[in-house]
N, CA and C atoms as an extended XYZ file, in Angstrom:
423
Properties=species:S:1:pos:R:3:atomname:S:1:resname:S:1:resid:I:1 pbc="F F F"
N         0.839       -1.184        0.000 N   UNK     1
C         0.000        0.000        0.000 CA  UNK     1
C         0.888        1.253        0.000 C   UNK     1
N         0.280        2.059       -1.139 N   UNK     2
C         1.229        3.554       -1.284 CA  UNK     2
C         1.175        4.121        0.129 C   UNK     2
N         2.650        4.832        0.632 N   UNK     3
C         2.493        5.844        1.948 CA  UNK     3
C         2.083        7.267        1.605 C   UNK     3
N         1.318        7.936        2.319 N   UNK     4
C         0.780        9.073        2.225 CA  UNK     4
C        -0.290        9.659        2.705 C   UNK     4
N         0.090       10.936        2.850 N   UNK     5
C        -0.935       11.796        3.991 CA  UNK     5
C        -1.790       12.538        3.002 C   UNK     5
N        -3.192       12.284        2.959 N   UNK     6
C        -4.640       13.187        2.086 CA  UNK     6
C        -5.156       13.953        3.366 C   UNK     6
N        -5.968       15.221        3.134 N   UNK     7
C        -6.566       15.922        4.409 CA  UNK     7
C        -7.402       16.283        2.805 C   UNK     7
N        -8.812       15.935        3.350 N   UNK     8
C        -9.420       16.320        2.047 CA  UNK     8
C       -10.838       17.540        3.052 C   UNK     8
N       -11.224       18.376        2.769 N   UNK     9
C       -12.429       19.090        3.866 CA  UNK     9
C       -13.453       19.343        2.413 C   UNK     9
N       -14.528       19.083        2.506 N   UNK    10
C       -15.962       19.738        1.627 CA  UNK    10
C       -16.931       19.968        2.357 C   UNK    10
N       -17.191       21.539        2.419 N   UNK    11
C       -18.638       21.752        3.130 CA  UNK    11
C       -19.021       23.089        3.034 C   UNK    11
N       -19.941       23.131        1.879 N   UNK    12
C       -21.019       24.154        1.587 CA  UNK    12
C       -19.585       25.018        0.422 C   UNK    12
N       -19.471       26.316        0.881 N   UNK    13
C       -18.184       26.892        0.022 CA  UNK    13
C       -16.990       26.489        0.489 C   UNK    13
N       -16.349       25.963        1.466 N   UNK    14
C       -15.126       25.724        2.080 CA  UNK    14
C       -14.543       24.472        1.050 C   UNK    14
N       -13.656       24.532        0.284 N   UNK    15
C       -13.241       23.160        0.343 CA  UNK    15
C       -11.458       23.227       -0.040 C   UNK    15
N       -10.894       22.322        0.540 N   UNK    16
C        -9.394       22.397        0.821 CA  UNK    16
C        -8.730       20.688        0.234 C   UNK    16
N        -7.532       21.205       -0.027 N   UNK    17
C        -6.911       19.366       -0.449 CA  UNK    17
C        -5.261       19.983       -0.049 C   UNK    17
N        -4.874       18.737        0.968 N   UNK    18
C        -3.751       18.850        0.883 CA  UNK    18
C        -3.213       17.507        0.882 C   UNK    18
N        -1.998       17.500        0.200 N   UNK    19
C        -1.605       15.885        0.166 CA  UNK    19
C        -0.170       15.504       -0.244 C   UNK    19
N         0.084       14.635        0.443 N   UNK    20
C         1.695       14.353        0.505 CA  UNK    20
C         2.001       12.854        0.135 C   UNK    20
N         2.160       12.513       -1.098 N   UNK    21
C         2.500       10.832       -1.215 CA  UNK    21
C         4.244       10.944       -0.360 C   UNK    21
N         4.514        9.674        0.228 N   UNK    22
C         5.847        9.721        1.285 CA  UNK    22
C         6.560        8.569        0.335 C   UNK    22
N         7.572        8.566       -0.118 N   UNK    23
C         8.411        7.573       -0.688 CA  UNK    23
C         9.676        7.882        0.798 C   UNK    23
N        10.914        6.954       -0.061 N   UNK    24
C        12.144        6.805        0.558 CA  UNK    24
C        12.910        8.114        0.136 C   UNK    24
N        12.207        9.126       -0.430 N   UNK    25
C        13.278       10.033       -0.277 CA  UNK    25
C        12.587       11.481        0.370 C   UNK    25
N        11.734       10.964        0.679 N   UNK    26
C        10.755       11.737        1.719 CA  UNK    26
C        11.110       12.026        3.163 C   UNK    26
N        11.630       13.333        3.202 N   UNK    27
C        12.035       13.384        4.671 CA  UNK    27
C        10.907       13.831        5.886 C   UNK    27
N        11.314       13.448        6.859 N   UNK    28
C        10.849       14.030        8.203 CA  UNK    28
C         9.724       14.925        7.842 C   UNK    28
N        10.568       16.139        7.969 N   UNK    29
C        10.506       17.568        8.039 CA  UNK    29
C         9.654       18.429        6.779 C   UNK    29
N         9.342       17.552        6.199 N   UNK    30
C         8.509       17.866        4.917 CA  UNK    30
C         7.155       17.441        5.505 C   UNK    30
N         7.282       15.684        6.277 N   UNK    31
C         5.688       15.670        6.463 CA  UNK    31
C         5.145       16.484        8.082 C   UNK    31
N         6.123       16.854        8.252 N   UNK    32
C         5.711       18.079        9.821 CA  UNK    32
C         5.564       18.965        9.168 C   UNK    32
N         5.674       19.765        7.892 N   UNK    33
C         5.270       20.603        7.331 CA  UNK    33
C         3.755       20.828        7.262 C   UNK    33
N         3.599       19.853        6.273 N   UNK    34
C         2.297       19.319        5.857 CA  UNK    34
C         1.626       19.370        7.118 C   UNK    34
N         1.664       18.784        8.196 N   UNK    35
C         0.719       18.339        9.172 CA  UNK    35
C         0.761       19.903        9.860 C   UNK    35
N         1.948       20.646       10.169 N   UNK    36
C         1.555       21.861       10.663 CA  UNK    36
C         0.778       22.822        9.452 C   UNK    36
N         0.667       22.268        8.011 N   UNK    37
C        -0.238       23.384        7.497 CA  UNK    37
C        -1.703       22.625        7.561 C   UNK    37
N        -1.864       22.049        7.564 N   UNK    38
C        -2.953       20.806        7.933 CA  UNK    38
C        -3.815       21.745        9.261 C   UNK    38
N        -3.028       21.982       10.469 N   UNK    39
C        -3.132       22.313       11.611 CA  UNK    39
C        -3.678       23.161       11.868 C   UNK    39
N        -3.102       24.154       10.666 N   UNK    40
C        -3.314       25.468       10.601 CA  UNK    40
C        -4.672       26.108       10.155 C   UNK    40
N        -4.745       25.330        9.154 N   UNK    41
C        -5.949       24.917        8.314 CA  UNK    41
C        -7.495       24.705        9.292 C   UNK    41
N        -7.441       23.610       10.039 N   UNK    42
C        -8.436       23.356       11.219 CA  UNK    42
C        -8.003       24.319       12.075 C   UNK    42
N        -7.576       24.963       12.531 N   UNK    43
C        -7.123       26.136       13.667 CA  UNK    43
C        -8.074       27.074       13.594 C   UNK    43
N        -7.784       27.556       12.009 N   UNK    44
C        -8.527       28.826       10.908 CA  UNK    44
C       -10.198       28.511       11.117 C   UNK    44
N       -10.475       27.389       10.369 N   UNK    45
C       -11.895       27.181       10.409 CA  UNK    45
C       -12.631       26.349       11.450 C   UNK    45
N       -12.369       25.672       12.456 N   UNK    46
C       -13.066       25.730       13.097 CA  UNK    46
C       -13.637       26.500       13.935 C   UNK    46
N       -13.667       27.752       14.172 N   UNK    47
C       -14.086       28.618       14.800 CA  UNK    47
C       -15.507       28.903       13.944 C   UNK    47
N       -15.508       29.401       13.096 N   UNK    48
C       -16.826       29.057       12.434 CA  UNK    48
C       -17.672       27.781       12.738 C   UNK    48
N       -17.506       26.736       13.128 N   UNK    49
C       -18.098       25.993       13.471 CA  UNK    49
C       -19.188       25.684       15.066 C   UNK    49
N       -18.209       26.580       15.660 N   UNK    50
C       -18.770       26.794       17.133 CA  UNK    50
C       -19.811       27.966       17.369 C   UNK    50
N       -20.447       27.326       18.189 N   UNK    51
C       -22.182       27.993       18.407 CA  UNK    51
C       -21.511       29.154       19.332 C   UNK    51
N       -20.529       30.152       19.100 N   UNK    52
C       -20.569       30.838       20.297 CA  UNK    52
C       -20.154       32.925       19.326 C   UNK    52
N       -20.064       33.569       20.193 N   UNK    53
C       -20.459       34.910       19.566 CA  UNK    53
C       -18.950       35.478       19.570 C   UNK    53
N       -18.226       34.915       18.641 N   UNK    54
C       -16.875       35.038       18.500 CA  UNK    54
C       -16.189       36.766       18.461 C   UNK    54
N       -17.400       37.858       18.065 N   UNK    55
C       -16.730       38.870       18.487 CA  UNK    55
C       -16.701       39.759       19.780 C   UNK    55
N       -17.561       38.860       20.700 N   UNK    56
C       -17.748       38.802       21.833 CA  UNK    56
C       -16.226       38.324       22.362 C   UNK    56
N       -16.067       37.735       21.996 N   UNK    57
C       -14.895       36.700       22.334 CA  UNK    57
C       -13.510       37.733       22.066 C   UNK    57
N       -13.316       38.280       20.783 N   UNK    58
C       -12.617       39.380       20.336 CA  UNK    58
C       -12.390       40.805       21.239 C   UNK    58
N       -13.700       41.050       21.711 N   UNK    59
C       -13.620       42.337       22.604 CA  UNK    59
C       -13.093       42.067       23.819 C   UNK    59
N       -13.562       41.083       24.584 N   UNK    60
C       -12.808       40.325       25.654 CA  UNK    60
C       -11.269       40.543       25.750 C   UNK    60
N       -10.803       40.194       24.288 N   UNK    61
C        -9.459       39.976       24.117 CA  UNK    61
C        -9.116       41.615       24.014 C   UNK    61
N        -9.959       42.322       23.345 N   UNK    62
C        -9.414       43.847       23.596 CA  UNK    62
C        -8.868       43.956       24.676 C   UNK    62
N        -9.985       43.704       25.733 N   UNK    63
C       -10.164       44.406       27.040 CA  UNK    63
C        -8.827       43.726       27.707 C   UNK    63
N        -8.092       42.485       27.580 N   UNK    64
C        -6.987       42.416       27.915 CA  UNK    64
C        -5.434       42.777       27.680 C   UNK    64
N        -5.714       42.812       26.054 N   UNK    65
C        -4.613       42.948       25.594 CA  UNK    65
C        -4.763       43.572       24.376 C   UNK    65
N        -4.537       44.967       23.473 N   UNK    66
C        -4.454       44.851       22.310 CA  UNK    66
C        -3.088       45.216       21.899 C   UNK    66
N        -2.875       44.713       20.460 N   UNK    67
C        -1.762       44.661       19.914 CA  UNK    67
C        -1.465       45.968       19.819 C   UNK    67
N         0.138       46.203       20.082 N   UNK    68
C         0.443       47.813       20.276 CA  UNK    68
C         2.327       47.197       19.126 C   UNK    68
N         2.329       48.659       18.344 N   UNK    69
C         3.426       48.683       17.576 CA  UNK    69
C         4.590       48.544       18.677 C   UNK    69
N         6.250       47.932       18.374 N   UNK    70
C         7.158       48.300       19.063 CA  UNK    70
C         6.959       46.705       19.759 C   UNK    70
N         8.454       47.052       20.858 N   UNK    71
C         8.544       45.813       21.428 CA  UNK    71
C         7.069       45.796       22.634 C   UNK    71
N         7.370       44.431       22.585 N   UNK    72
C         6.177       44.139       24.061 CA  UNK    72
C         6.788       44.453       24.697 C   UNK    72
N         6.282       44.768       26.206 N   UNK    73
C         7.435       44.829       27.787 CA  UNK    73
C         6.756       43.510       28.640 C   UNK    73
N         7.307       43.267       29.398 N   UNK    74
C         7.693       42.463       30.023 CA  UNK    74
C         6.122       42.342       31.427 C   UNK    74
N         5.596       43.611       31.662 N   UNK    75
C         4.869       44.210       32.203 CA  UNK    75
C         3.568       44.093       31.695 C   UNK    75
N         3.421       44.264       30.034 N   UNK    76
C         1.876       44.020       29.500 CA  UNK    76
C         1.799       42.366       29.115 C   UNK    76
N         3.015       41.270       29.347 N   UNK    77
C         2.794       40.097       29.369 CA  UNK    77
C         2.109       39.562       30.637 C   UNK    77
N         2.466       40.279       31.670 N   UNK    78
C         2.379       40.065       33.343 CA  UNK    78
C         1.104       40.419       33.406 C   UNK    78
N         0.834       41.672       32.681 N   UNK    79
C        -0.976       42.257       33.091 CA  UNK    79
C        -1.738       41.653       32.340 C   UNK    79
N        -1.737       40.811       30.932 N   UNK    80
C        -2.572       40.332       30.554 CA  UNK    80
C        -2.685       39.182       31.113 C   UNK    80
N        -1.428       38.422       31.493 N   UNK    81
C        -1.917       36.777       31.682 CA  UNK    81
C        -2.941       37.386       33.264 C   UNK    81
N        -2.211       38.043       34.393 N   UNK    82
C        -3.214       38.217       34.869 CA  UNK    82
C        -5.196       38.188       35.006 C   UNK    82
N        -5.244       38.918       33.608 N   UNK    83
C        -6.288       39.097       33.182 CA  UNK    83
C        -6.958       37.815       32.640 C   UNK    83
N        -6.180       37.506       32.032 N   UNK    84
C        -6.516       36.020       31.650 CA  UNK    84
C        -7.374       35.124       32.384 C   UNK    84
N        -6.344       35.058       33.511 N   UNK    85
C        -6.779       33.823       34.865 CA  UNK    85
C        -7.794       34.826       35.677 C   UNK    85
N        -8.569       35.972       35.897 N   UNK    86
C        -9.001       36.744       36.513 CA  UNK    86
C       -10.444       36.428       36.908 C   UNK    86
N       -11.257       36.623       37.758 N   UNK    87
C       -12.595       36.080       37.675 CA  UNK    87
C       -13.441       37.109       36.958 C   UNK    87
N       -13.112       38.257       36.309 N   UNK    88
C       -13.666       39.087       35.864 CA  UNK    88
C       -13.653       38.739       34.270 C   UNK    88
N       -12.782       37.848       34.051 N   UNK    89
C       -12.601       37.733       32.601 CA  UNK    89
C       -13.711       36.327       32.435 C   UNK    89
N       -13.337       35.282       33.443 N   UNK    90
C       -14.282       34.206       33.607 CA  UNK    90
C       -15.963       34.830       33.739 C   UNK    90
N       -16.254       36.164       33.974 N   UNK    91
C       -17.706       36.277       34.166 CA  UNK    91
C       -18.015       36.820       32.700 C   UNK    91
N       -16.950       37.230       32.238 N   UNK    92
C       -17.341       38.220       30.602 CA  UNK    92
C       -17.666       37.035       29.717 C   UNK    92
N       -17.203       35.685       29.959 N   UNK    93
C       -17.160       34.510       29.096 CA  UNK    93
C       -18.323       33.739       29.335 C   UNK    93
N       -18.724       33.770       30.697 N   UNK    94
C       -20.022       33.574       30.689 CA  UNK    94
C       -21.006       34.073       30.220 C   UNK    94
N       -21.137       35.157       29.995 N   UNK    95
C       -21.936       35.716       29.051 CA  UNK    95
C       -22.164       35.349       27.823 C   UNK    95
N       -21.220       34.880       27.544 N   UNK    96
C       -21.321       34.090       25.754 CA  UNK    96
C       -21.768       32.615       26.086 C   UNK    96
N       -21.172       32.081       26.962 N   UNK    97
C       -21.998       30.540       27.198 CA  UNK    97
C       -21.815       30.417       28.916 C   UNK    97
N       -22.710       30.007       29.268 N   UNK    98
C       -22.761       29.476       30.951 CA  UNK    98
C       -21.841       27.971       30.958 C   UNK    98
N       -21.896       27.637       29.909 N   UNK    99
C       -22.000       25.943       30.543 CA  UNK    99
C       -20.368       25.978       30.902 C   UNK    99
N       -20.014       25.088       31.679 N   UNK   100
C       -18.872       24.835       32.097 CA  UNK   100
C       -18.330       24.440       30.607 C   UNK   100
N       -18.039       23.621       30.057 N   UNK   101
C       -17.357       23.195       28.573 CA  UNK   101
C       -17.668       24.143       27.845 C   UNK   101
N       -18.301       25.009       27.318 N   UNK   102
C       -17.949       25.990       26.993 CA  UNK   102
C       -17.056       27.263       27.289 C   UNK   102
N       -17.204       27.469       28.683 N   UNK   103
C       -16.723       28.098       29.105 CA  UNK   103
C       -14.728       28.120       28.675 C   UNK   103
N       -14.595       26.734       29.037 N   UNK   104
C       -13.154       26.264       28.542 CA  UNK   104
C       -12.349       26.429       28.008 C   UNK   104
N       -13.641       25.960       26.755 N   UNK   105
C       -13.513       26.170       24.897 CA  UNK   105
C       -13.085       27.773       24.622 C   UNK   105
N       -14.193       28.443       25.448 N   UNK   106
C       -13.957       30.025       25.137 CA  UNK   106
C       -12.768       30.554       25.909 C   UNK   106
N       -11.959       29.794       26.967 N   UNK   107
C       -10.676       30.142       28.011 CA  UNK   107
C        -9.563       30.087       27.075 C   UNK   107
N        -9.660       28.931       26.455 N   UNK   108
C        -8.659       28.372       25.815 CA  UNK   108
C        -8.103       29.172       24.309 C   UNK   108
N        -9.486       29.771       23.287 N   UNK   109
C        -9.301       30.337       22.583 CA  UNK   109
C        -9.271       31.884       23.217 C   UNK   109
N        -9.615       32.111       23.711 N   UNK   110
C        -9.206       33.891       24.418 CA  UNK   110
C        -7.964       33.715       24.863 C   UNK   110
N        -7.110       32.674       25.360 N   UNK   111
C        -5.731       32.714       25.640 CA  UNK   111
C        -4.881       32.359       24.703 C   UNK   111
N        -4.889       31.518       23.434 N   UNK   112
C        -4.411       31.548       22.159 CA  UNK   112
C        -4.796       33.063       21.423 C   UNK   112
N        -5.719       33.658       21.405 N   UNK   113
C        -6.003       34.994       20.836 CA  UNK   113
C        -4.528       36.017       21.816 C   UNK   113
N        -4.869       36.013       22.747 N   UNK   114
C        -3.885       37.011       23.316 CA  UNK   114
C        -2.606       36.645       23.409 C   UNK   114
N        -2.666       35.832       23.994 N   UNK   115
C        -1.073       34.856       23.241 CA  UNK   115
C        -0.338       35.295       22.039 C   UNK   115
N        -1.026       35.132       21.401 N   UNK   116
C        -0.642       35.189       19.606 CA  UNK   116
C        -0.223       37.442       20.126 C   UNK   116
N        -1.128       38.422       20.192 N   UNK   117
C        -0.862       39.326       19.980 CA  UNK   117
C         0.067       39.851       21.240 C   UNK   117
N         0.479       38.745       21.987 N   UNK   118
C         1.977       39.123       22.946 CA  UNK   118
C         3.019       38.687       22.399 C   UNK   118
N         3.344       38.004       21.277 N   UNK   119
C         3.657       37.451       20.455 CA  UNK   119
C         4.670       36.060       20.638 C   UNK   119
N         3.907       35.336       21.416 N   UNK   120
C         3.375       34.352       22.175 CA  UNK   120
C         2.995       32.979       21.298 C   UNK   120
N         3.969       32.375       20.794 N   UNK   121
C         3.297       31.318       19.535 CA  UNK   121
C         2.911       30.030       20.308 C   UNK   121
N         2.254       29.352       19.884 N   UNK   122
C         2.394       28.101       20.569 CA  UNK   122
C         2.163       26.972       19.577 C   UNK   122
N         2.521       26.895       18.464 N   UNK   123
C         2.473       26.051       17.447 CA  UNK   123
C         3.516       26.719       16.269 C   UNK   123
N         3.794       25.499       15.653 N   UNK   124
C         5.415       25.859       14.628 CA  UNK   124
C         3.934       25.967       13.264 C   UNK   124
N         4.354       27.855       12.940 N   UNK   125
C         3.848       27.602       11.711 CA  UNK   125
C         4.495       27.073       10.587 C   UNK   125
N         3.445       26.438        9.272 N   UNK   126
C         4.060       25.723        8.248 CA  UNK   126
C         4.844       26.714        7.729 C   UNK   126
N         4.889       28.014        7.243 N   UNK   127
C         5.641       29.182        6.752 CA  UNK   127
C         7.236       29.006        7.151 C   UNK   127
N         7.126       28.904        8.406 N   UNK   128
C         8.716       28.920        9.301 CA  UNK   128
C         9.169       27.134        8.750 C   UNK   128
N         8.572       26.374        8.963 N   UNK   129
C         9.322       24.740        8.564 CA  UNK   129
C         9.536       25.126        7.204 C   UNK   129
N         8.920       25.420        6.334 N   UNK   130
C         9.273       25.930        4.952 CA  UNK   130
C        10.508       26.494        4.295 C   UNK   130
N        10.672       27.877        5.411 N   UNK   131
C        12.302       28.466        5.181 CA  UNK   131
C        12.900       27.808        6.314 C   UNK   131
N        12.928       26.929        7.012 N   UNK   132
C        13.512       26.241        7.385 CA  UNK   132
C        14.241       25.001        6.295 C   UNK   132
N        13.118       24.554        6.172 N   UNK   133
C        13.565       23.365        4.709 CA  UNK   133
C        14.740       24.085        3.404 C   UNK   133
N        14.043       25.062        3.048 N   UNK   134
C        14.681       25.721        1.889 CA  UNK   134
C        16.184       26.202        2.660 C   UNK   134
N        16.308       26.989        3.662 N   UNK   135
C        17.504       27.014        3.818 CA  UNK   135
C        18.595       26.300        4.585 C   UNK   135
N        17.864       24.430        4.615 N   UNK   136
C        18.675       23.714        5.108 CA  UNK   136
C        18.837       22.932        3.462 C   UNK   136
N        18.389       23.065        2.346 N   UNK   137
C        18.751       22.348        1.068 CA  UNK   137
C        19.275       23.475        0.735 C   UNK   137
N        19.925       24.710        0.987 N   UNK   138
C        20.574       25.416        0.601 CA  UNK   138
C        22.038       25.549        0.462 C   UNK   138
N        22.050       24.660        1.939 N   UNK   139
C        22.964       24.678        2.669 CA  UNK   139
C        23.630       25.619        3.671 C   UNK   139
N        22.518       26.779        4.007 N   UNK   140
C        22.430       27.899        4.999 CA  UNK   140
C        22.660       27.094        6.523 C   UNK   140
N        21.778       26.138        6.177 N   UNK   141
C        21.905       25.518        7.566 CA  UNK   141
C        22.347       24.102        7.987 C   UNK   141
């Protein structure tokens, strides 16, 4: 049986194909590519999928953190995570859903949202493995 990774998505206008046949000269680092653009891919759209009032969710994230030109300090990392874990931020989220699992769902993406604009990654985008690849067949690296 041929090796290889398909991620096929169809639904309504959305539809995506990504796909990687793997032979023996198929490295590593090509199919962590793939799977982090894969990743990226479900990251992006599932949020559309969830029953919840996502710019609700957005203002929240104002109210903790917005992205400001220049370096971060050290100080608006400290005051947002604060904010983060705060019970004031836990009551604004209730407002968008009561239920405990929701609630979570909405913790988890309000702390990847602010995360990201402290500049705060927590996943290898496919972009970076990319010039990674290219400038290790370059021989840069």
């Amino acid at each position: 049986m041929e090796e290889k990774i398909e991620f096929l998505a169809k639904h309504k206008n959305w539809f995506v194909v990504k796909k990687l046949k793997i032979d023996e000269h198929t490295e590593d680092i090509e199919i962590a590519r793939l799977l982090a653009s894969i990743g990226e891919t479900v990251d992006n759209k599932f949020i559309e999928y969830l029953p919840f009032d996502v710019n609700k969710l957005y203002e929240i994230a104002d109210s903790i953190y917005q992205k400001k030109k220049g370096k971060i300090k050290e100080e608006d990392i400290i005051n947002a995570l604060k904010k983060l874990k705060s019970p004031a931020t836990t009551k604004k989220l209730n407002e968008i859903d009561a239920s405990k699992e929701g609630k979570e769902i909405l913790k988890i993406m309000l702390n990847n949202i602010v995360l990201k604009r402290l500049g705060i990654e927590t996943k290898v985008p496919a972009k970076l493995i990319e010039k990674y690849i290219e400038k290790k067949n370059l021989g840069e690296i």
